[in-house]
mmCIF file of C-alpha atoms and ligand atoms in Angstrom:
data_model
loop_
_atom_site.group_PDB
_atom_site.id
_atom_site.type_symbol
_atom_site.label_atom_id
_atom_site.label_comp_id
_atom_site.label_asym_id
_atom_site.label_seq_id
_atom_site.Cartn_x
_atom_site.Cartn_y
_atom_site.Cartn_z
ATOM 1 C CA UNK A 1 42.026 5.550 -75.495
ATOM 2 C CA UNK A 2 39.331 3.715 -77.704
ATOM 3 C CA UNK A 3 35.847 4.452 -77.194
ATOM 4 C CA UNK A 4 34.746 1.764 -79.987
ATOM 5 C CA UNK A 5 36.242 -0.980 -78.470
ATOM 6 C CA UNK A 6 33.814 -0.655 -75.278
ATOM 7 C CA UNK A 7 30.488 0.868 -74.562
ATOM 8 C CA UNK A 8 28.231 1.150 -71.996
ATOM 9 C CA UNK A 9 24.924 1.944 -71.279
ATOM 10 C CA UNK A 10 23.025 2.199 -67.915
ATOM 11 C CA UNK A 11 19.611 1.235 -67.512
ATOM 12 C CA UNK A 12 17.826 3.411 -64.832
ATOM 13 C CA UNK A 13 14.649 1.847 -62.524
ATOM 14 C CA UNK A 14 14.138 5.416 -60.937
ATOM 15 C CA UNK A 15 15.974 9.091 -61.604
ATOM 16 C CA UNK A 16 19.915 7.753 -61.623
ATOM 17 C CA UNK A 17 22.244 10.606 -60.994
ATOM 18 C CA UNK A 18 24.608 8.484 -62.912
ATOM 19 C CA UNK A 19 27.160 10.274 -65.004
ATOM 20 C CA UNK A 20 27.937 9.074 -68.222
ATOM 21 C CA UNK A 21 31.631 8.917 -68.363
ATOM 22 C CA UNK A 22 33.945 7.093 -71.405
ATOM 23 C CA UNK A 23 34.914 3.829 -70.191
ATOM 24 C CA UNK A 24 38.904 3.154 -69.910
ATOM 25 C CA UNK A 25 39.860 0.594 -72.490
ATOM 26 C CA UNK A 26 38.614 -2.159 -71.283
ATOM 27 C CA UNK A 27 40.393 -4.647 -73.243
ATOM 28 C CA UNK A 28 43.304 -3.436 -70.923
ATOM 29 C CA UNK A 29 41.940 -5.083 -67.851
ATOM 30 C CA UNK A 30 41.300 -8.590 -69.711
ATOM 31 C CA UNK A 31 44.731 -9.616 -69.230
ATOM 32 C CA UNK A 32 46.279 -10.620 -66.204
ATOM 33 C CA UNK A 33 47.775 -7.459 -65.841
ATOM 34 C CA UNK A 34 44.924 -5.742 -63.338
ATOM 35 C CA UNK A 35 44.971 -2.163 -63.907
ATOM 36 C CA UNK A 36 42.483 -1.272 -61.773
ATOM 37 C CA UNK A 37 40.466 0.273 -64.230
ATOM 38 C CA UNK A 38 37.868 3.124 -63.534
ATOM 39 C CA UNK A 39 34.653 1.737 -64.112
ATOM 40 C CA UNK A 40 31.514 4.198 -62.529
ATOM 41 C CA UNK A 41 30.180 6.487 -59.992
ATOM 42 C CA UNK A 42 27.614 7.663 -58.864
ATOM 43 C CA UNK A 43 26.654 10.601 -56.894
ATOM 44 C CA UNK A 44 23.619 9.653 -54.637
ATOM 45 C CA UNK A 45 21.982 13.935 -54.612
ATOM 46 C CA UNK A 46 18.508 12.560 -52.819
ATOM 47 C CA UNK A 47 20.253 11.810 -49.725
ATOM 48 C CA UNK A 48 21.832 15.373 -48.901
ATOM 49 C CA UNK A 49 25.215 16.884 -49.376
ATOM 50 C CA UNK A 50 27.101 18.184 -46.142
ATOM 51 C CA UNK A 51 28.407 21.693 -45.475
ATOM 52 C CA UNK A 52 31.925 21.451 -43.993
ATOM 53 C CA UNK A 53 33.968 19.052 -46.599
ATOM 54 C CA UNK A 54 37.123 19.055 -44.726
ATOM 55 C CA UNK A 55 35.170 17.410 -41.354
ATOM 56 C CA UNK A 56 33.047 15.271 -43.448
ATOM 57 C CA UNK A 57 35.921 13.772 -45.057
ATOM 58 C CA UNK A 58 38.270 13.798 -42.560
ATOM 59 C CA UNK A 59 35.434 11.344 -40.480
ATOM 60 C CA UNK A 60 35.126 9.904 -43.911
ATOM 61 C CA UNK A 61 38.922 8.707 -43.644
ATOM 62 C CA UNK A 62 38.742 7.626 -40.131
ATOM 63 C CA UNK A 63 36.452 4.669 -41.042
ATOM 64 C CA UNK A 64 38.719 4.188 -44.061
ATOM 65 C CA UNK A 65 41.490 3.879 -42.243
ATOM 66 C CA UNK A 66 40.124 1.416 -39.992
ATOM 67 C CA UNK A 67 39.119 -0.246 -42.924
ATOM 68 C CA UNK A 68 42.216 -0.273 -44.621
ATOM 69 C CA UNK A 69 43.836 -1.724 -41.201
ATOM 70 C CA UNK A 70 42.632 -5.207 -42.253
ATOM 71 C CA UNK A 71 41.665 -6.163 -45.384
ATOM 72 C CA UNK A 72 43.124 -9.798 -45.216
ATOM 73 C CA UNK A 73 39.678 -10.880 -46.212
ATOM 74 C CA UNK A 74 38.668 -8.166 -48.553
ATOM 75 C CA UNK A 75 35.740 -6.460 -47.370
ATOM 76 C CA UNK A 76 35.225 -3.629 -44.556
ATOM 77 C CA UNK A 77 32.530 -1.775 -43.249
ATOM 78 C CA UNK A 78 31.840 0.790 -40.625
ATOM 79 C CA UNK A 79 30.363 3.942 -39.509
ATOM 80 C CA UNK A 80 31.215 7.318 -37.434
ATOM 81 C CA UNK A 81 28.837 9.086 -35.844
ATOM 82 C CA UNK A 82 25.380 8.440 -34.940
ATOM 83 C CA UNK A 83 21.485 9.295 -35.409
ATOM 84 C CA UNK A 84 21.268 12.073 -38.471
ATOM 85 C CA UNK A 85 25.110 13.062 -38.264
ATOM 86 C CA UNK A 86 26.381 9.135 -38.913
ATOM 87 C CA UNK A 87 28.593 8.150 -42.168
ATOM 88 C CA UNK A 88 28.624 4.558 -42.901
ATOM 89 C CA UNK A 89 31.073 3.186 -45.332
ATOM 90 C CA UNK A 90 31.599 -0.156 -46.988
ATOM 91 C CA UNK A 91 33.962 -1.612 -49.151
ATOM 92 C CA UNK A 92 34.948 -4.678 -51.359
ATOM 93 C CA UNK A 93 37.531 -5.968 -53.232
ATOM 94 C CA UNK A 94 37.193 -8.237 -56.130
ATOM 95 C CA UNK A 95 37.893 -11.810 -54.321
ATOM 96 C CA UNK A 96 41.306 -12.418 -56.394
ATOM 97 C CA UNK A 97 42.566 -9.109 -55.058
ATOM 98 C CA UNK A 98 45.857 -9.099 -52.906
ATOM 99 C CA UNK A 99 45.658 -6.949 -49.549
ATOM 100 C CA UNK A 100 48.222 -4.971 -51.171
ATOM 101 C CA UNK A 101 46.384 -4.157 -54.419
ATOM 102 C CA UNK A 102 42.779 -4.099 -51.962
ATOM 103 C CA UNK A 103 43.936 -1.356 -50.095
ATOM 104 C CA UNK A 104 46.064 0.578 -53.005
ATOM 105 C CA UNK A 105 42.025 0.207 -54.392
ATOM 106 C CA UNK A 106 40.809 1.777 -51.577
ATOM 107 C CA UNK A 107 42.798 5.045 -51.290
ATOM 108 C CA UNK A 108 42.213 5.241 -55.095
ATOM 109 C CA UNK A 109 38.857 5.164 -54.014
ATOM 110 C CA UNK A 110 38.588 7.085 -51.581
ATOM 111 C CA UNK A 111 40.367 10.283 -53.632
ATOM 112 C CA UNK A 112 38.669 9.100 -56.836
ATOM 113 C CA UNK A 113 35.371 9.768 -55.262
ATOM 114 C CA UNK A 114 36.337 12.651 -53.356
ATOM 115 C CA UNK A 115 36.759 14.305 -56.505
ATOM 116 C CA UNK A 116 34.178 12.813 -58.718
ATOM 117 C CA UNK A 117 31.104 13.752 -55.689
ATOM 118 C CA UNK A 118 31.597 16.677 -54.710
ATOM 119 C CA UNK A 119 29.531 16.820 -50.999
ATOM 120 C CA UNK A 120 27.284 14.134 -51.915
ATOM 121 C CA UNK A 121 26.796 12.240 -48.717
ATOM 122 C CA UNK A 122 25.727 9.231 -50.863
ATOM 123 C CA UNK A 123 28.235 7.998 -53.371
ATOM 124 C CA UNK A 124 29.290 5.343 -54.634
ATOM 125 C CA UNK A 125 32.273 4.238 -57.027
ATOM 126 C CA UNK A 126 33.307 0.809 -58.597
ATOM 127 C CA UNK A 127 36.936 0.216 -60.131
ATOM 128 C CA UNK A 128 37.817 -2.726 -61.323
ATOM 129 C CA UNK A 129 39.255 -4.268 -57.905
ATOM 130 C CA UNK A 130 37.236 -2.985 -55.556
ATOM 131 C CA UNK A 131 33.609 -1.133 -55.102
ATOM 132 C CA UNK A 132 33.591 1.912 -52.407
ATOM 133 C CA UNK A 133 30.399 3.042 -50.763
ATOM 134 C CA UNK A 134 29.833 5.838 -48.668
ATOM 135 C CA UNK A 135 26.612 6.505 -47.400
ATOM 136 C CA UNK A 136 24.341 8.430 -44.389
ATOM 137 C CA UNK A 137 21.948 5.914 -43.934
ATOM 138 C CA UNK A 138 22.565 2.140 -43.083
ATOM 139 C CA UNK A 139 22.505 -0.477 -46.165
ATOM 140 C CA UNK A 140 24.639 -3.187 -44.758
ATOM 141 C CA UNK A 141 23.082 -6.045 -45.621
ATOM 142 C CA UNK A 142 20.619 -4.709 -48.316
ATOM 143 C CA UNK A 143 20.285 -5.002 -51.998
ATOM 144 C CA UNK A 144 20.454 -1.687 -54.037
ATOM 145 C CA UNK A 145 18.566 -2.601 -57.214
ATOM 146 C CA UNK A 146 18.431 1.162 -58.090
ATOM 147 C CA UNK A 147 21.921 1.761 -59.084
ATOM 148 C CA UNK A 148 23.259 -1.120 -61.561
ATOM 149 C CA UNK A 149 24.810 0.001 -64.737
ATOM 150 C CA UNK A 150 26.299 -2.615 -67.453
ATOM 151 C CA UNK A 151 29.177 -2.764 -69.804
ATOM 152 C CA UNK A 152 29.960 -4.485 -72.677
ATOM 153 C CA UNK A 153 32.926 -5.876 -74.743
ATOM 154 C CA UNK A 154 31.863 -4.210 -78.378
ATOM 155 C CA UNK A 155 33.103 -7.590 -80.555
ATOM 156 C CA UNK A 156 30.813 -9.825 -81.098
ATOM 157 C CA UNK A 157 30.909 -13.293 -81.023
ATOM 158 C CA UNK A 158 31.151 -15.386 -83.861
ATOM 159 C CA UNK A 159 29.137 -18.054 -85.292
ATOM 160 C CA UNK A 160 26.280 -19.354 -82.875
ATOM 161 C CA UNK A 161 25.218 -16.428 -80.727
ATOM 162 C CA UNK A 162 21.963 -18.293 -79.262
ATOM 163 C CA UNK A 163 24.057 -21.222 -77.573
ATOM 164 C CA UNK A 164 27.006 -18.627 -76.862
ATOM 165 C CA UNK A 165 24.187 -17.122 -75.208
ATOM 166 C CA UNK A 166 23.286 -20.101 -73.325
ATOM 167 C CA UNK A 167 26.515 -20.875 -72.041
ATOM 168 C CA UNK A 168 27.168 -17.646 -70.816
ATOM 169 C CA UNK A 169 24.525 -17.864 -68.708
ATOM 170 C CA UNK A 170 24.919 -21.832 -67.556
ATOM 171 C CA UNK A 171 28.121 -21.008 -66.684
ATOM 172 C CA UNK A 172 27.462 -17.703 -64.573
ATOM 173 C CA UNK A 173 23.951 -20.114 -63.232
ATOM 174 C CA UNK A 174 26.949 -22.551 -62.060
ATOM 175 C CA UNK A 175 29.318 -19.650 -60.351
ATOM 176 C CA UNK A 176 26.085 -18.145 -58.746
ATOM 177 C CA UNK A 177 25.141 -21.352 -56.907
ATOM 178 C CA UNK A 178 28.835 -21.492 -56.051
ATOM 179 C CA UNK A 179 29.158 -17.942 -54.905
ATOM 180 C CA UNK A 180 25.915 -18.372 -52.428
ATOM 181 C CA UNK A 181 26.051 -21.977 -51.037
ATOM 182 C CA UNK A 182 25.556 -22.255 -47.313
ATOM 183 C CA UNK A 183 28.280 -24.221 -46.536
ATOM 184 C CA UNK A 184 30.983 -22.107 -47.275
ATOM 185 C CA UNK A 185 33.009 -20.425 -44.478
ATOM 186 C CA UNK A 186 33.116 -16.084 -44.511
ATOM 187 C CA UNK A 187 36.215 -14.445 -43.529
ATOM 188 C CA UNK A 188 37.740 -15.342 -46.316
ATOM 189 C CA UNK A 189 39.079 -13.201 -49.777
ATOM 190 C CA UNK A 190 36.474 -15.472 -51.904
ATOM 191 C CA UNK A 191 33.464 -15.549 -49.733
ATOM 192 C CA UNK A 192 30.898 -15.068 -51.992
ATOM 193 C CA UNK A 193 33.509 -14.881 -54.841
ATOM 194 C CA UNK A 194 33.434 -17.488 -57.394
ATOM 195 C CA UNK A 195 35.144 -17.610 -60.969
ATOM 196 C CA UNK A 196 35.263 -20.443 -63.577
ATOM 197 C CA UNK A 197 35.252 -21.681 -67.295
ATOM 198 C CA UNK A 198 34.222 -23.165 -69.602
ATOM 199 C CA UNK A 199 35.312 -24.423 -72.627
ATOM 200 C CA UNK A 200 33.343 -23.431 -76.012
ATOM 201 C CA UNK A 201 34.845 -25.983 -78.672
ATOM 202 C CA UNK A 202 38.068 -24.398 -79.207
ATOM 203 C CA UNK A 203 37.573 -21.004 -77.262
ATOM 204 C CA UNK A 204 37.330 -20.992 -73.620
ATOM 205 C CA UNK A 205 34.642 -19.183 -71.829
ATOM 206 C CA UNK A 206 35.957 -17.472 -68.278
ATOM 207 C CA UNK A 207 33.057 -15.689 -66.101
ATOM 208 C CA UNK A 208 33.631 -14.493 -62.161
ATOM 209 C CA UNK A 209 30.491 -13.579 -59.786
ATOM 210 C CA UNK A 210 30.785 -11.831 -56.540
ATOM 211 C CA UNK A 211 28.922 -10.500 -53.519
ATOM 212 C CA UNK A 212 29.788 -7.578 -50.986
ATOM 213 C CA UNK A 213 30.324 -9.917 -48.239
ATOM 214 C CA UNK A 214 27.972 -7.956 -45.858
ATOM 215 C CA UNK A 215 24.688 -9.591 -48.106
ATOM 216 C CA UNK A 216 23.556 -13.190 -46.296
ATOM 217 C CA UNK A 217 24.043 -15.916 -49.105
ATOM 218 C CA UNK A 218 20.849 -16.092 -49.663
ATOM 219 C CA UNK A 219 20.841 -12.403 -50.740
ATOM 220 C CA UNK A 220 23.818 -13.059 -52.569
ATOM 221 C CA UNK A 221 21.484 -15.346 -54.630
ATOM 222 C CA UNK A 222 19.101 -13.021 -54.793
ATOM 223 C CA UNK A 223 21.446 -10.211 -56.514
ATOM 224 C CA UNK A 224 22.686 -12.260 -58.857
ATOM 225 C CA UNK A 225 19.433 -13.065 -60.301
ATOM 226 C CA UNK A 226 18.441 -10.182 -60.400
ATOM 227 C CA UNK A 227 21.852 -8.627 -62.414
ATOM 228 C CA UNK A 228 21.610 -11.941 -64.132
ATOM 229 C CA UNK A 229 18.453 -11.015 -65.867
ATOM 230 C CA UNK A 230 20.490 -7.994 -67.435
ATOM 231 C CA UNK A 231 22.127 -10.372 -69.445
ATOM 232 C CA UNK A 232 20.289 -10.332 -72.822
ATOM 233 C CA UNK A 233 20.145 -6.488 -72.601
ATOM 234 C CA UNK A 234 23.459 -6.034 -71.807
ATOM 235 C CA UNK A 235 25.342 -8.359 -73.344
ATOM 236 C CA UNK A 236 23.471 -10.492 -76.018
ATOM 237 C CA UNK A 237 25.838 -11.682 -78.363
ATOM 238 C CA UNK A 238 28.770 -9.767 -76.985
ATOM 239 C CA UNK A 239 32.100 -11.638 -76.457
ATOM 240 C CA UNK A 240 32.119 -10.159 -73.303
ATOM 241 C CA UNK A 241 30.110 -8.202 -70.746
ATOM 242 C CA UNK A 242 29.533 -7.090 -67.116
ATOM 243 C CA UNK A 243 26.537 -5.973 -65.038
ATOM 244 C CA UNK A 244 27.169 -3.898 -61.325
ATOM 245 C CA UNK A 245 25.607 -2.597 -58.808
ATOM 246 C CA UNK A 246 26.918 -1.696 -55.359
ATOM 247 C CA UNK A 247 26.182 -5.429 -53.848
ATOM 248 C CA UNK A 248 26.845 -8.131 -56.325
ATOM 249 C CA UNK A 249 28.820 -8.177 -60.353
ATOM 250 C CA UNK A 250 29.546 -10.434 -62.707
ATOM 251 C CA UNK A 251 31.737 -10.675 -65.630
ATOM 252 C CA UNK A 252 32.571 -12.794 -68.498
ATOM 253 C CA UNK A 253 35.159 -12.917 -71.524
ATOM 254 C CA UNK A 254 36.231 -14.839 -74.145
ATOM 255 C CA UNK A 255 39.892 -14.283 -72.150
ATOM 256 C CA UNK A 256 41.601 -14.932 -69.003
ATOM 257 C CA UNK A 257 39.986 -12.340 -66.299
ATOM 258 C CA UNK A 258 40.877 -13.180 -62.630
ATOM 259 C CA UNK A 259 43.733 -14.496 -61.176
ATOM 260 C CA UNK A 260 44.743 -18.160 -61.300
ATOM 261 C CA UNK A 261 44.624 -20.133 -57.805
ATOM 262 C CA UNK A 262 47.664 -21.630 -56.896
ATOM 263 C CA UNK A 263 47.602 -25.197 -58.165
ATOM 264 C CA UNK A 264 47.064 -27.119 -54.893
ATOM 265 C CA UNK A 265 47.346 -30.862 -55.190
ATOM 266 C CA UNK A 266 43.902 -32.549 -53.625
ATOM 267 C CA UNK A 267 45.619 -34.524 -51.085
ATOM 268 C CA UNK A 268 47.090 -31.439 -49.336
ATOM 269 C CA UNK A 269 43.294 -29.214 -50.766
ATOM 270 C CA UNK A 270 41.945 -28.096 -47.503
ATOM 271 C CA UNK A 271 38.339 -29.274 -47.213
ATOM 272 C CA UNK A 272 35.499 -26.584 -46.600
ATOM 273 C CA UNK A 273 34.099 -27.223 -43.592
ATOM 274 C CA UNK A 274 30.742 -26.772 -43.313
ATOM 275 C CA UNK A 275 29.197 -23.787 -41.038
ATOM 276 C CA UNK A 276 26.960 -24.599 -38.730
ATOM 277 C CA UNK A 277 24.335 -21.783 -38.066
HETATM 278 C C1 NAG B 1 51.936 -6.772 -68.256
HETATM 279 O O1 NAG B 1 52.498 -5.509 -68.154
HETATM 280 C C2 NAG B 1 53.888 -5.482 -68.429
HETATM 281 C C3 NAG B 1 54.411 -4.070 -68.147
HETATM 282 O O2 NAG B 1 53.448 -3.111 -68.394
HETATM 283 C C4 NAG B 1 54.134 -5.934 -69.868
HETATM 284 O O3 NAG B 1 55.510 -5.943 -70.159
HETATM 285 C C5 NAG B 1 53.564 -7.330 -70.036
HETATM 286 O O4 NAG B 1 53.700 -7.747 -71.389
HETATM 287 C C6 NAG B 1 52.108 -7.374 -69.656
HETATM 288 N N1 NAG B 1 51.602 -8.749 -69.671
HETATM 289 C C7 NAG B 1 50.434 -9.080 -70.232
HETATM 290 C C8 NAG B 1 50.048 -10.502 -70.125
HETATM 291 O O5 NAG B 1 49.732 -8.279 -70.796
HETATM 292 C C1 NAG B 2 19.862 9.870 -31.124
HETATM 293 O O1 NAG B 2 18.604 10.502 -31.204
HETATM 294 C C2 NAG B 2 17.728 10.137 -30.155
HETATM 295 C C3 NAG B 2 16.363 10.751 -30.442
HETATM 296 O O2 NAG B 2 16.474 11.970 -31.112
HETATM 297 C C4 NAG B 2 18.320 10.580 -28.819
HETATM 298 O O3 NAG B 2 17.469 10.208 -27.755
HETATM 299 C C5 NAG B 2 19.660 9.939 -28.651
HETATM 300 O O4 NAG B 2 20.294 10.383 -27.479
HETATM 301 C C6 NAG B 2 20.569 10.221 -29.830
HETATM 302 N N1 NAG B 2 21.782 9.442 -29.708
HETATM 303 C C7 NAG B 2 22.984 9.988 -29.809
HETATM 304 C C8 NAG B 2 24.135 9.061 -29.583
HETATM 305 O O5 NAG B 2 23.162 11.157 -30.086
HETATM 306 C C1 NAG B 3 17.841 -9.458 -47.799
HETATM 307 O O1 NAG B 3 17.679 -8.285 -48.549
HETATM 308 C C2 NAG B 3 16.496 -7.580 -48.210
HETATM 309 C C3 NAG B 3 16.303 -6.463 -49.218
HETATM 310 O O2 NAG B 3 17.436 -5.674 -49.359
HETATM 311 C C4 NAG B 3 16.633 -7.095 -46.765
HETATM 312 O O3 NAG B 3 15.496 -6.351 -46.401
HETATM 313 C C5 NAG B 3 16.771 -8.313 -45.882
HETATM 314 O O4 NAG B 3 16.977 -7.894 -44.553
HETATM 315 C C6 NAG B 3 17.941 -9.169 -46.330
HETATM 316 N N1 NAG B 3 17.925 -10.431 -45.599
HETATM 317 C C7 NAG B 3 18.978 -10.882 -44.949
HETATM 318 C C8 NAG B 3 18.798 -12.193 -44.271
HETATM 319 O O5 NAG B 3 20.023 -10.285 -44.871
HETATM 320 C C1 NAG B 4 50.399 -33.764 -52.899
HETATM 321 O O1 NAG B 4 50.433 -33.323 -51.561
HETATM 322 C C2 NAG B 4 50.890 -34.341 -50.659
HETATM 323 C C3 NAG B 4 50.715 -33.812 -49.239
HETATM 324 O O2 NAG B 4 51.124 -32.485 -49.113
HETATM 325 C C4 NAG B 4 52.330 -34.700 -51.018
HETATM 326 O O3 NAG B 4 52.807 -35.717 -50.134
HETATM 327 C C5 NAG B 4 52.373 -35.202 -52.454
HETATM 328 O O4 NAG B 4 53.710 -35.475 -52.822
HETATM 329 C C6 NAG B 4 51.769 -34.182 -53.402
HETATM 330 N N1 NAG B 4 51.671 -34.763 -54.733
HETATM 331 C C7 NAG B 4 52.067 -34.099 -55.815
HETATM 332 C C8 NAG B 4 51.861 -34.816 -57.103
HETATM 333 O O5 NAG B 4 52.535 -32.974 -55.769
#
């Protein structure tokens, strides 16, 4: 495993019980071949641990399961229990995710957690497919600013870093307005999902945004700004780099990340049809 060719860093707005961990090679999720890397956890200690693991989890795994039951669209939520005693869990797979390989991700979760928080009711863990968040109080629909961590491809690029720069982010400004338009229909793998390129002169720039599908678009937006400011701290001059936190990501490398979309001729393209409120 090769700590130089990745790093990370976290930045921290309040105390983040954030572990530092080595970072899987990276490089070895670039490629088509999606091996659901290991990417971060975190172990939420403010909002209480429970007493009994084996009843905690085993309610824990009841809303999994139900979860896991359908994930034809790629994102689940739910909750056991109710007033102080209630576990609320939420999950999301990266929007070129098979169910398959969505709810492999989620038992990988579910045990990669188990072991990594140790009776944390709070707890979060991202892999590379999917994002796993387990919780006692209610977040649906809210934006966690407080737990956001970055990584970074450790080459740099070459040449002209400023207008790299300013590609990288034109192109992740153009996936963002994508990823939270109005008119776009939810149920759907790549709700909130958008990936792209871009080409650079002779290299080719590829960058994917996403939401947990339980924001509104308009928080969607909103996340993505705000991980989108990140940018020159994370990533400046990187050929690659990523910014998390549990409701929005994005990514971008100089090499093929997310899955191609089947070619679809535009006669036979189904047309988006616009929601009406
Ligand atoms: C994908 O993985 C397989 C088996 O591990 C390997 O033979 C193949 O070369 C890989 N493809 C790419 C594009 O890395
Ligand atoms: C939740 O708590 C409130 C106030 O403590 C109580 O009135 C209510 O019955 C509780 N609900 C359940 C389902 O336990
Ligand atoms: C947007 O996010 C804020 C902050 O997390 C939350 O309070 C608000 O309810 C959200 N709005 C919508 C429409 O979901
Ligand atoms: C495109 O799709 C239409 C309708 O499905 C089909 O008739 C046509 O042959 C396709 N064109 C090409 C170039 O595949």
């Amino acid at each position: 495993m090769s700590s130089s060719s990745v790093s990370k860093r976290f930045f921290s707005v309040s105390i983040l019980a954030v572990v530092t961990l080595q970072l899987p090679f990276i490089q070895s999720v670039l490629s088509l071949n999606q091996t659901n890397a290991y990417l971060q956890h975190v172990c939420i200690k403010s909002d209480g641990t429970y007493k009994s693991e084996s009843s905690y989890e085993s309610s824990v795994k009841v809303i999994l399961d139900f979860i896991g039951a359908d994930l034809d669209y790629g994102f689940g939520s739910g909750s056991v229990g109710s007033n102080g005693s209630a576990i609320y869990a939420k999950f999301q797979c990266r929007g070129d995710t098979s169910e398959s390989k969505c709810r492999s991700c989620l038992t990988t979760a579910f045990s990669g957690i188990r072991r990594l928080c140790h009776n944390n009711k709070r707890r979060i863990i991202w892999y590379d497919n999917c994002i796993l968040d387990l919780s006692s109080i209610y977040t649906y629909g809210e934006i966690d600013n407080k737990h956001i961590f970055y990584l970074y491809n450790a080459k740099d690029v070459n040449g002209d870093t400023k207008s790299f720069n300013k590609n990288t982010r034109a192109l992740l400004y153009k996936l963002k307005e994508k990823a939270s338009r109005k008119e776009q229909k939810p149920y759907r793998k790549d709700y909130m999902y958008a990936a792209g390129e871009e080409s650079l002169g002779k290299m080719k720039l590829y960058a994917m945004v996403q939401c947990t599908q339980d924001l509104s678009v308009k928080n969607c937006s909103v996340c993505l700004d705000g991980i989108m400011a990140k940018l020159p701290r994370c990533c400046n001059g990187k050929q690659g780099g990523r910014v998390l936190n549990p409701n929005c990501n994005f990514r971008y490398e100089l090499t093929l990340l997310y899955k191609l979309k089947r070619l679809s001729n535009e006669s036979s393209k189904k047309k988006d049809i616009p929601l009406e409120n």
